[in-house]
Short mmCIF file of C-alpha atoms in Angstrom, two decimals:
data_model
loop_
_atom_site.label_atom_id
_atom_site.label_comp_id
_atom_site.label_asym_id
_atom_site.label_seq_id
_atom_site.Cartn_x
_atom_site.Cartn_y
_atom_site.Cartn_z
CA UNK Q 1 -0.90 1.90 -2.52
CA UNK Q 2 -2.93 1.41 -5.60
CA UNK Q 3 -2.86 4.17 -8.05
CA UNK Q 4 -4.53 2.82 -10.94
CA UNK Q 5 -3.23 2.75 -8.09
CA UNK Q 6 -2.60 6.79 -9.54
CA UNK Q 7 -3.12 9.55 -7.15
CA UNK Q 8 -4.85 8.20 -4.26
CA UNK Q 9 -0.77 4.53 -4.99
CA UNK Q 10 -1.42 3.64 -10.81
CA UNK Q 11 -5.38 0.18 -13.34
CA UNK Q 12 -8.40 2.37 -13.40
CA UNK Q 13 -8.17 5.36 -15.60
CA UNK Q 14 -4.90 5.14 -16.95
CA UNK Q 15 -5.35 4.75 -13.84
CA UNK Q 16 -4.95 8.25 -14.27
CA UNK Q 17 -8.36 9.48 -13.54
CA UNK Q 18 -7.11 7.37 -10.93
CA UNK Q 19 -9.93 7.65 -8.63
CA UNK Q 20 -11.83 5.13 -10.65
CA UNK Q 21 -9.58 2.74 -8.87
CA UNK Q 22 -11.59 3.28 -5.74
CA UNK Q 23 -14.68 1.94 -7.47
CA UNK Q 24 -12.90 -0.77 -9.40
CA UNK Q 25 -11.06 -1.99 -6.34
CA UNK Q 26 -13.95 -1.76 -3.92
CA UNK Q 27 -14.53 -5.49 -4.14
CA UNK Q 28 -11.04 -6.19 -2.89
CA UNK Q 29 -11.84 -5.50 0.73
CA UNK Q 30 -14.41 -8.25 0.79
CA UNK Q 31 -11.93 -10.58 -0.86
CA UNK Q 32 -9.07 -9.69 1.47
CA UNK Q 33 -9.73 -12.24 4.24
CA UNK Q 34 -9.91 -15.12 1.74
CA UNK Q 35 -6.86 -13.81 -0.06
CA UNK Q 36 -4.92 -13.54 3.19
CA UNK Q 37 -5.84 -17.10 4.08
CA UNK Q 38 -4.70 -18.36 0.70
CA UNK Q 39 -1.51 -16.38 1.03
CA UNK Q 40 -0.80 -17.94 4.40
CA UNK Q 41 -1.34 -21.44 3.03
CA UNK Q 42 0.87 -20.83 0.03
CA UNK Q 43 3.57 -18.80 1.73
CA UNK Q 44 5.90 -21.66 2.54
CA UNK Q 45 5.76 -23.15 -0.94
CA UNK Q 46 5.82 -19.73 -2.53
CA UNK Q 47 9.01 -18.74 -0.80
CA UNK Q 48 10.77 -22.06 -1.14
CA UNK Q 49 10.25 -22.51 -4.87
CA UNK Q 50 12.23 -19.51 -6.08
CA UNK Q 51 14.60 -21.78 -7.96
CA UNK Q 52 14.74 -25.42 -8.77
CA UNK Q 53 18.04 -26.59 -7.37
CA UNK Q 54 21.59 -25.62 -8.15
CA UNK Q 55 21.21 -26.16 -11.88
CA UNK Q 56 18.20 -23.84 -11.99
CA UNK Q 57 20.04 -21.24 -9.93
CA UNK Q 58 22.90 -21.27 -12.44
CA UNK Q 59 20.50 -20.99 -15.35
CA UNK Q 60 21.62 -24.30 -16.89
CA UNK Q 61 18.70 -26.50 -15.91
CA UNK Q 62 14.96 -26.48 -15.14
CA UNK Q 63 13.70 -23.39 -13.33
CA UNK Q 64 10.57 -22.80 -11.29
CA UNK Q 65 9.04 -20.03 -9.23
CA UNK Q 66 5.75 -20.01 -7.36
CA UNK Q 67 4.22 -16.54 -7.40
CA UNK Q 68 1.85 -15.01 -4.88
CA UNK Q 69 -1.20 -16.36 -6.66
CA UNK Q 70 0.12 -19.81 -5.83
CA UNK Q 71 0.89 -20.29 -9.52
CA UNK Q 72 4.00 -22.35 -10.19
CA UNK Q 73 5.91 -21.18 -13.24
CA UNK Q 74 8.15 -23.84 -14.75
CA UNK Q 75 10.66 -23.20 -17.52
CA UNK Q 76 13.44 -25.28 -19.08
CA UNK Q 77 16.03 -22.74 -17.87
CA UNK Q 78 16.28 -19.62 -15.75
CA UNK Q 79 14.68 -16.55 -17.38
CA UNK Q 80 17.20 -14.05 -18.70
CA UNK Q 81 14.92 -11.61 -20.52
CA UNK Q 82 12.42 -10.08 -18.11
CA UNK Q 83 9.73 -7.51 -18.83
CA UNK Q 84 8.24 -5.90 -15.73
CA UNK Q 85 5.66 -3.39 -14.57
CA UNK Q 86 7.18 -0.19 -13.18
CA UNK Q 87 7.10 -1.08 -9.47
CA UNK Q 88 8.62 -4.58 -9.70
CA UNK Q 89 11.01 -3.30 -12.38
CA UNK Q 90 12.33 -0.77 -9.86
CA UNK Q 91 12.55 -3.43 -7.15
CA UNK Q 92 14.37 -5.93 -9.36
CA UNK Q 93 16.69 -3.20 -10.61
CA UNK Q 94 17.85 -2.40 -7.08
CA UNK Q 95 18.55 -6.09 -6.54
CA UNK Q 96 20.67 -6.19 -9.69
CA UNK Q 97 18.22 -7.58 -12.24
CA UNK Q 98 17.94 -5.44 -15.37
CA UNK Q 99 14.58 -5.88 -17.16
CA UNK Q 100 14.80 -5.65 -20.94
CA UNK Q 101 11.31 -4.12 -21.05
CA UNK Q 102 9.01 -2.11 -18.83
CA UNK Q 103 5.31 -1.22 -18.77
CA UNK Q 104 3.37 1.16 -16.57
CA UNK Q 105 4.17 4.75 -15.47
CA UNK Q 106 7.64 5.88 -16.46
CA UNK Q 107 7.55 9.66 -16.77
CA UNK Q 108 5.58 12.37 -15.02
CA UNK Q 109 3.72 15.11 -16.87
CA UNK Q 110 6.79 17.36 -16.68
CA UNK Q 111 8.91 14.75 -18.43
CA UNK Q 112 10.87 13.77 -15.35
CA UNK Q 113 11.12 10.10 -14.37
CA UNK Q 114 8.07 8.87 -12.47
CA UNK Q 115 8.76 8.07 -8.80
CA UNK Q 116 7.37 4.61 -9.55
CA UNK Q 117 10.34 3.56 -11.66
CA UNK Q 118 12.85 4.30 -8.92
CA UNK Q 119 16.45 3.90 -10.07
CA UNK Q 120 15.59 2.29 -13.41
CA UNK Q 121 17.56 3.81 -16.27
CA UNK Q 122 14.93 4.18 -18.96
CA UNK Q 123 17.67 4.43 -21.58
CA UNK Q 124 18.65 0.85 -20.77
CA UNK Q 125 15.22 -0.70 -21.12
CA UNK Q 126 12.38 -0.63 -23.65
CA UNK Q 127 8.88 0.65 -22.94
CA UNK Q 128 6.04 -1.54 -24.18
CA UNK Q 129 3.27 0.66 -22.75
CA UNK Q 130 2.54 3.23 -20.08
CA UNK Q 131 -1.23 3.16 -19.49
CA UNK Q 132 -3.21 0.45 -17.75
CA UNK Q 133 -3.76 -2.44 -20.17
CA UNK Q 134 -1.57 -0.89 -22.85
CA UNK Q 135 0.80 -3.37 -24.44
CA UNK Q 136 2.53 -2.70 -27.72
CA UNK Q 137 2.35 -6.36 -28.64
CA UNK Q 138 4.76 -6.26 -31.57
CA UNK Q 139 7.35 -4.51 -29.43
CA UNK Q 140 6.74 -6.93 -26.55
CA UNK Q 141 7.16 -9.91 -28.88
CA UNK Q 142 10.33 -8.40 -30.34
CA UNK Q 143 11.89 -8.34 -26.87
CA UNK Q 144 11.51 -12.13 -26.68
CA UNK Q 145 10.76 -12.12 -22.94
CA UNK Q 146 11.21 -15.28 -20.90
CA UNK Q 147 9.16 -13.88 -18.01
CA UNK Q 148 6.79 -11.00 -17.31
CA UNK Q 149 6.57 -9.64 -13.77
CA UNK Q 150 3.88 -7.50 -12.20
CA UNK Q 151 2.27 -6.88 -8.82
CA UNK Q 152 -1.23 -7.30 -7.44
CA UNK Q 153 -3.51 -5.56 -4.97
CA UNK Q 154 -5.80 -8.32 -3.88
CA UNK Q 155 -6.99 -10.29 -6.92
CA UNK Q 156 -6.35 -7.35 -9.23
CA UNK Q 157 -3.27 -7.94 -11.38
CA UNK Q 158 -1.66 -4.58 -11.89
CA UNK Q 159 -1.68 -3.10 -15.36
CA UNK Q 160 -2.70 -6.34 -17.05
CA UNK Q 161 -6.52 -6.52 -17.21
CA UNK Q 162 -8.24 -9.88 -17.56
CA UNK Q 163 -8.99 -9.41 -21.25
CA UNK Q 164 -5.27 -8.90 -21.94
CA UNK Q 165 -3.69 -11.50 -19.63
CA UNK Q 166 -4.23 -14.45 -21.98
CA UNK Q 167 -2.68 -12.60 -24.91
CA UNK Q 168 0.33 -11.64 -22.81
CA UNK Q 169 0.72 -15.16 -21.42
CA UNK Q 170 0.96 -16.48 -24.98
CA UNK Q 171 4.21 -14.52 -25.17
CA UNK Q 172 5.66 -15.36 -21.74
CA UNK Q 173 4.46 -16.54 -18.31
CA UNK Q 174 3.48 -13.90 -15.75
CA UNK Q 175 4.82 -13.85 -12.19
CA UNK Q 176 2.75 -11.80 -9.74
CA UNK Q 177 3.92 -10.39 -6.40
CA UNK Q 178 1.17 -9.43 -3.93
CA UNK Q 179 1.39 -6.00 -2.30
CA UNK Q 180 -2.02 -5.47 -0.72
CA UNK Q 181 -1.54 -5.40 3.04
CA UNK Q 182 2.11 -6.47 2.76
CA UNK Q 183 4.43 -4.36 4.93
CA UNK Q 184 7.44 -2.85 3.22
CA UNK Q 185 10.18 -5.18 4.55
CA UNK Q 186 8.12 -8.26 3.71
CA UNK Q 187 7.54 -7.01 0.18
CA UNK Q 188 11.22 -6.13 -0.27
CA UNK Q 189 12.17 -9.62 0.92
CA UNK Q 190 9.78 -11.15 -1.60
CA UNK Q 191 11.24 -9.13 -4.46
CA UNK Q 192 14.65 -10.27 -3.24
CA UNK Q 193 13.52 -13.89 -3.48
CA UNK Q 194 12.40 -13.38 -7.06
CA UNK Q 195 15.61 -11.53 -7.89
CA UNK Q 196 17.65 -14.38 -6.43
CA UNK Q 197 15.68 -16.87 -8.51
CA UNK Q 198 16.59 -14.75 -11.53
CA UNK Q 199 20.30 -14.96 -10.71
CA UNK Q 200 20.88 -11.88 -8.54
CA UNK Q 201 22.72 -11.92 -5.23
CA UNK Q 202 20.41 -10.54 -2.50
CA UNK Q 203 23.33 -10.80 -0.06
CA UNK Q 204 25.72 -8.67 -2.07
CA UNK Q 205 27.71 -5.95 -0.29
CA UNK Q 206 25.59 -3.29 -2.00
CA UNK Q 207 22.31 -4.83 -0.85
CA UNK Q 208 23.62 -5.37 2.67
CA UNK Q 209 24.62 -1.70 2.85
CA UNK Q 210 21.21 -0.58 1.58
CA UNK Q 211 19.45 -2.87 4.06
CA UNK Q 212 21.49 -1.47 6.93
CA UNK Q 213 20.57 2.09 5.92
CA UNK Q 214 16.92 1.06 5.68
CA UNK Q 215 16.98 -0.58 9.12
CA UNK Q 216 18.72 2.45 10.64
CA UNK Q 217 16.05 4.74 9.21
CA UNK Q 218 13.30 2.43 10.47
CA UNK Q 219 14.81 2.50 13.96
CA UNK Q 220 14.82 6.29 13.80
CA UNK Q 221 11.07 6.29 13.13
CA UNK Q 222 10.48 4.01 16.11
CA UNK Q 223 12.64 6.20 18.33
CA UNK Q 224 10.82 9.33 17.21
CA UNK Q 225 7.43 7.68 17.78
CA UNK Q 226 8.44 6.61 21.29
CA UNK Q 227 9.49 10.17 22.06
CA UNK Q 228 6.13 11.54 20.86
CA UNK Q 229 3.66 9.39 22.74
CA UNK Q 230 0.11 10.40 21.91
CA UNK Q 231 0.94 11.71 18.44
CA UNK Q 232 -1.86 10.75 16.05
CA UNK Q 233 -1.22 10.44 12.32
CA UNK Q 234 -3.70 10.33 9.42
CA UNK Q 235 -2.81 9.43 5.84
CA UNK Q 236 -5.01 11.25 3.33
CA UNK Q 237 -5.58 12.09 -0.31
CA UNK Q 238 -7.97 14.34 -2.19
CA UNK Q 239 -9.67 14.94 -5.51
CA UNK Q 240 -12.20 17.58 -6.49
CA UNK Q 241 -14.99 15.14 -5.70
CA UNK Q 242 -13.80 13.48 -2.51
CA UNK Q 243 -11.47 13.43 0.46
CA UNK Q 244 -9.90 10.04 1.20
CA UNK Q 245 -8.54 8.59 4.43
CA UNK Q 246 -6.20 5.63 3.98
CA UNK Q 247 -6.66 2.30 5.73
CA UNK Q 248 -3.28 1.14 7.12
CA UNK Q 249 -4.32 -2.51 6.74
CA UNK Q 250 -4.35 -2.10 2.94
CA UNK Q 251 -1.29 0.00 2.19
CA UNK Q 252 2.03 -1.70 2.79
CA UNK Q 253 3.90 1.50 3.57
CA UNK Q 254 1.30 2.82 6.00
CA UNK Q 255 1.04 -0.60 7.61
CA UNK Q 256 4.78 -0.51 8.17
CA UNK Q 257 4.63 2.98 9.67
CA UNK Q 258 2.12 1.56 12.12
CA UNK Q 259 4.38 -1.39 12.90
CA UNK Q 260 7.19 1.06 13.65
CA UNK Q 261 5.08 2.62 16.37
CA UNK Q 262 3.06 5.40 14.79
CA UNK Q 263 -0.55 5.78 15.90
CA UNK Q 264 -2.24 5.75 12.50
CA UNK Q 265 -5.88 6.79 12.24
CA UNK Q 266 -7.96 3.90 10.86
CA UNK Q 267 -11.13 4.93 9.00
CA UNK Q 268 -14.28 3.13 10.11
CA UNK Q 269 -15.67 2.30 6.67
CA UNK Q 270 -12.80 1.75 4.22
CA UNK Q 271 -13.34 0.34 0.74
CA UNK Q 272 -10.38 -0.71 -1.39
CA UNK Q 273 -7.98 0.89 1.03
CA UNK Q 274 -9.72 4.20 1.71
CA UNK Q 275 -12.79 5.71 3.23
CA UNK Q 276 -14.18 8.17 0.71
CA UNK Q 277 -15.74 11.26 2.23
CA UNK Q 278 -17.39 14.32 0.78
CA UNK Q 279 -15.44 17.51 1.33
CA UNK Q 280 -18.12 18.56 3.82
CA UNK Q 281 -17.18 15.47 5.86
CA UNK Q 282 -13.44 15.91 5.50
CA UNK Q 283 -13.03 16.91 9.13
CA UNK Q 284 -14.38 13.59 10.42
CA UNK Q 285 -10.93 12.23 11.26
CA UNK Q 286 -8.61 14.66 13.03
CA UNK Q 287 -4.93 13.99 13.71
CA UNK Q 288 -1.84 15.80 14.96
CA UNK Q 289 0.09 15.02 11.79
CA UNK Q 290 -1.17 14.49 8.23
CA UNK Q 291 0.58 12.58 5.47
CA UNK Q 292 -0.93 13.85 2.23
CA UNK Q 293 -0.69 12.05 -1.11
CA UNK Q 294 2.22 13.56 -3.03
CA UNK Q 295 1.73 11.91 -6.40
CA UNK Q 296 2.18 14.36 -9.26
CA UNK Q 297 -0.94 13.36 -11.20
CA UNK Q 298 -4.44 12.23 -10.43
CA UNK Q 299 -5.32 14.32 -7.40
CA UNK Q 300 -5.06 17.63 -5.62
CA UNK Q 301 -1.86 19.26 -4.47
CA UNK Q 302 -1.53 20.87 -1.04
CA UNK Q 303 -2.12 24.25 -2.62
CA UNK Q 304 -5.26 23.08 -4.41
CA UNK Q 305 -6.61 21.53 -1.24
CA UNK Q 306 -6.34 24.92 0.44
CA UNK Q 307 -9.39 25.92 -1.61
CA UNK Q 308 -11.55 23.66 0.58
CA UNK Q 309 -12.67 25.16 3.93
CA UNK Q 310 -12.74 21.80 5.69
CA UNK Q 311 -9.10 21.22 4.75
CA UNK Q 312 -8.06 24.67 5.94
CA UNK Q 313 -9.99 24.07 9.17
CA UNK Q 314 -8.10 20.86 9.92
CA UNK Q 315 -6.16 21.22 13.14
CA UNK Q 316 -3.05 19.67 11.64
CA UNK Q 317 -3.23 22.04 8.65
CA UNK Q 318 -3.60 25.03 10.95
CA UNK Q 319 -0.60 23.81 12.94
CA UNK Q 320 1.47 23.38 9.79
CA UNK Q 321 1.85 19.66 10.43
CA UNK Q 322 1.34 18.27 6.94
CA UNK Q 323 4.01 16.28 5.08
CA UNK Q 324 4.12 14.38 1.80
CA UNK Q 325 2.96 10.79 1.60
CA UNK Q 326 5.35 9.33 -0.97
CA UNK Q 327 2.92 6.71 -2.18
CA UNK Q 328 4.72 5.89 -5.41
CA UNK Q 329 7.98 4.87 -3.81
CA UNK Q 330 9.04 1.38 -4.96
CA UNK Q 331 9.45 -1.10 -2.13
CA UNK Q 332 13.25 -1.35 -2.08
CA UNK Q 333 15.77 -0.75 0.67
CA UNK Q 334 17.45 1.94 -1.40
CA UNK Q 335 14.32 3.96 -2.10
CA UNK Q 336 12.59 3.59 1.25
CA UNK Q 337 15.49 4.62 3.48
CA UNK Q 338 14.91 8.28 2.60
CA UNK Q 339 11.15 7.97 3.08
CA UNK Q 340 11.73 6.68 6.59
CA UNK Q 341 14.39 9.30 7.35
CA UNK Q 342 11.99 12.07 6.31
CA UNK Q 343 9.19 10.53 8.35
CA UNK Q 344 11.37 10.26 11.46
CA UNK Q 345 12.34 13.93 11.11
CA UNK Q 346 8.70 15.01 10.72
CA UNK Q 347 7.58 13.01 13.74
CA UNK Q 348 10.44 14.44 15.80
CA UNK Q 349 9.34 17.99 14.92
CA UNK Q 350 5.62 17.42 15.41
CA UNK Q 351 3.58 18.65 18.35
CA UNK Q 352 1.38 16.11 20.10
CA UNK Q 353 -1.21 18.56 21.40
CA UNK Q 354 -2.85 19.50 18.08
CA UNK Q 355 -5.92 17.32 18.68
#
């Protein structure tokens, strides 16, 4: 989910005041139908142009890749030096591609690795910026990248604002993977296609093992959901100013939870992935189980939300049925297996008679 995509999944304040993202992304909802249509038209070409024949796959001949904007990137040989935003860096890393540079969130306020960078070893890559739009151009140039990879939520290219894109593209072409409304397995598959185009083996024994663990965890969620018919689930986030209810159609992880059988509350008036409510209105959507935004910066923690009467009055809160929404988890088999395991366990424990 977008966190500017920060606390509520980090462009619009570092995206750290992060809730600016709600305003900056509000236009995306209106653009979503057109975007989806374009994505459908381009999907076949996009997924069949990952390489350009056997020579391109081996890195010894022309290489091409059509990204999710429908933009075909053509190079004389396969890219070897990749610089990527945190999320795709984590995804490529788990597929065996090691970016030489990274931009976007890397460490939390306590100095620990940000959840967004997944298994990336920061000692093995070079940071060229952490905030939205921040590029240390001299450092980026020194890395001599062949390709820059980022993600998008609708038409918004993550961490590379429009006034910076042209400067960055003078250094290397940019490949964009769309995440808005893309369910987890579809997004993982797409990252796998890019990784394969970059020379990785998406069918390696390690990836097959991770995929099996992911699929086993997903099946556990479905089994738990079937055993708890009638269980309602709401995905929420909060700041001092507002209470937010997530729209499953926007967020790839929440959309996938819904596909696995969970009855996810859908807000009636979402904008850019959420319906923003005042704290006085926070009780509008009740559910048996709440998934609450667990990001370390940009929003309120469970304890801080306890200061708001409408939160304390929530039936799920009273019943102790609140779990973390791990919104910053990179879309990889390795990272999402645990998310699904934890979700299955929470659903199995939950009561269905809270609302």
